[in-house]
Amino acid sequence: MRTIYFLLFYLLFYLLFAQASIAQSPKVNHTYSIRGIVTDAHHDHFLVGASILVLTGDSERSNIHMGAGKDRGAITDGSGRFQLYQMSMGTKIKISYLGYESQIVVVNSPEEMIQVRLTPISTSLSEVTVTAFESDRKLMDIPAAIGYLGSRDLERFAIVSPHQAFSTLPGVKVHTTTIGRYQVKIRGGSMGTIGHGDNYKSYWNGIPITTSNGFNPLAYFDMGNVGNVSVIRGPSGSIYGAGINGVMLFESKEPTEGETSLQTDGLYGSYHTYRYNLEFASATDKGDIRLQYSQVHTDGYRQEAASDNEFISVSGNIRASEKGKVTFLAQYVDRFYGIPGNLNAGQVLENRKQPGNSPDFDNGLTTLSLMVGAAHDYRWNERWQNITSFSYLASEGTFLIGTPFFSLADETLVTSFSMRTATSYNFKTLGNRNGRWVIGGELTRGINQVNDFTDGFNSPIYSSRRSTDRVFLGFSQVEVDLPLDFTLMAGASFNNYFLGFREYLADDIPAFSKYVNDISPRLAITKKMGENIVLHGNISKGFTPPPRGAIDNTGRNINADLQSTTGLNQEIGIRGNLFDSRFHFDLITYRLNERNVILPKVMGNMGGIDLIRNENAGAINRLGIELTSAYDFRHLTGRNFSQAKLWTSYTYMHHVFDTYHSLQTAENEESIEISYSGKVIPGIHPHTLVKGADLAMRNGFYINATYSNYTGIYLNNENTDKDTAYAVLDFRSGIRRPLGSRFKGEIYAGINNALDERYTAVHNLNAFLGSYFDPAPGRNYYGGFSLKYFLLP
């Protein structure tokens, strides 16, 4: 580890020296013309109509021309470009665009194409641009259910875990009881052989990071490294392939062009929770880089719930030319989290902090992982563009759970490689309307090696198995602007999934292979109702291939005939801005019909023990409503407030088994058929209401309050056991402000679960002997600081 630290700080020193040398370059005085291009800092799309002003001292010159014979005043054209004539050495130009932070650039090189990247300052629907479906569009105009979280949204809570911020989005809930152990449910998650699974896909800076077996490394990222995240809810197979529930698109934090800085952060809270962070960031017009080291630890609310996480990461962009950009990402993670085990209702009343697993064992999961990735974005011209990316993940870990009756122990080695390419062509249709065609493919291949031990890691290995997963996705999509302010998006993907399995020690478990092919179409449309209201709808098909654990049931009752679970999704929504863009709303309704759902089915009974086999045994109907709204009342507060907002997120979910039949053992040990058809899916909150208030003053003081209310849920398929409703109130307050010309600081404090609500954070559904509950922490506190030092400018 010392070697890593040495290399890290050596690189920092080298970058500082190089940056300082650039800043001290001599200037030459003469007159020349300059050309430039203005783009969005997050997604590099052109900003049309940006204002360009030349500054002389503290005043603004007005003799700016786009070219000979043009009127005074310069704005960027349809390609985000501008040109200025008769500029002198050291001229300062100010670039402004509505909804973006203005930027001042000093021009020193003649005839050089200047690229200016402006950073968005608002998250309103009319101004946020997201990269989804291989198209940079305003969130307002995308025909899909998309939630957006910026860095300020993530920082409304303690930055040690994503569960609070992500759960403010409608239709999204992240369950956790300790740092690093996350269960993500988008629209309720997926009902499957191991209960509810995540079943979504994820990308980081456009780079695919979901492994071939469907694992999403959310816990492998420090949330302080996330600049923003967009969550697509519902199937989106026309571009992203497998995933009935949705897609997460992460973007890294990026430094502001022209700045070089060092930053340190610290947080301490209840249960000996702490986070320490050190980072270096630098950006020029040729690229940017961000290096980060962080540690996150907690002793945990419950016994055996401790967690230790260490992150080292580097990310950035290289702009080698006007046409090309390379994005890169690399990170090393060393993590451990404990698994205290679930309790039954009596144990919760007796002592909610007690472990359900035996404290004589070191219960939990340890992981060492390395991930690298890169993406190349190249624009041949205004019509053609290609983005090609790859990622590689290598991870090794151990898993141990022990009880007085049995123990489970295994060692795992996972490698996964992904590559994705997408080529887009911009064209004009009748009436000079815009069109865009995208075609591409994605390949992911992974190997998973698992060794199981009979009784702890000192005992013999009884099973050594190896599975190979390969997923190929080929996709195409057309997006066309139509008359009467309609926009049509149509696409489809072909998906080929392969799974190979081999057991090396147990002769009675045969090797097998499985091929599955699926086609996923998507048709979507938007209709603008004036400048501020957009109607949209889509019909899409999603699918989830059968996981290895369902086919072989951990090496028992192999069923290689399993098929993919498929879902037909229908959505309609309306979003917009009213009252001079002070009120924003986004309303979605959906219906998702899932068929061939893989569920555990009791096939019989032997000696009082149920014989369980995974089958395409059921069908599920999902109905839902998702609403977000926000009102900006800064106009009522005077000039002292830079932010004053009230917002609401509401989710309604009615998810039921359409068909699901199994067997049940009677008192005489005979098997009788039972039906769960019409039963509510366990683990689903019918109603979720999250309300928040955000206030920020111009002197830097801010306060955030969040109130989350969840109705009760069923805990088993029979709907005989139920957990009660609960509500959680969270606060965070602090002050951010410059400290002289070189420093920027922040101090803050927060309260989680201020009402000291007693509730369960994670449920073990259909649990044996009623051990459903993993209790959440009561009232707890945290506080922290951040200090940033600007080396340049």
CSV table of C-alpha atoms in Angstrom, one decimal, residues 2 38 56 64 122 183 190 205 244 259 341 360 398 404 441-442 446 502 536 623 698 732 741 758 767:
chain,number,residue,atom,x,y,z
A,2,ARG,CA,2.9,2.4,0.7
A,38,VAL,CA,-19.0,26.1,-26.9
A,56,THR,CA,-11.4,45.1,-21.4
A,64,ILE,CA,-17.5,42.1,-31.6
A,122,SER,CA,-29.6,24.1,-12.5
A,183,GLN,CA,-30.0,-4.0,-2.5
A,190,SER,CA,-37.4,-8.6,-9.8
A,205,ASN,CA,-19.3,7.7,-18.2
A,244,ILE,CA,-36.7,-5.4,-17.1
A,259,GLU,CA,-8.5,25.1,-12.3
A,341,GLY,CA,-28.3,-12.0,10.0
A,360,ASP,CA,-18.2,-17.0,16.8
A,398,THR,CA,-14.7,-14.6,0.5
A,404,PRO,CA,-25.0,-22.8,15.7
A,441,GLY,CA,-23.3,-3.6,-30.4
A,442,GLU,CA,-22.1,-4.6,-26.9
A,446,GLY,CA,-17.1,-13.2,-17.7
A,502,ARG,CA,-18.9,-27.2,-15.0
A,536,HIS,CA,-44.8,11.2,-23.9
A,623,LEU,CA,-49.2,-1.2,-12.2
A,698,ARG,CA,-25.9,33.7,-0.6
A,732,ARG,CA,-28.4,18.4,7.1
A,741,SER,CA,-8.8,33.8,-3.0
A,758,ARG,CA,-38.1,1.7,14.8
A,767,ALA,CA,-37.9,-16.4,5.5
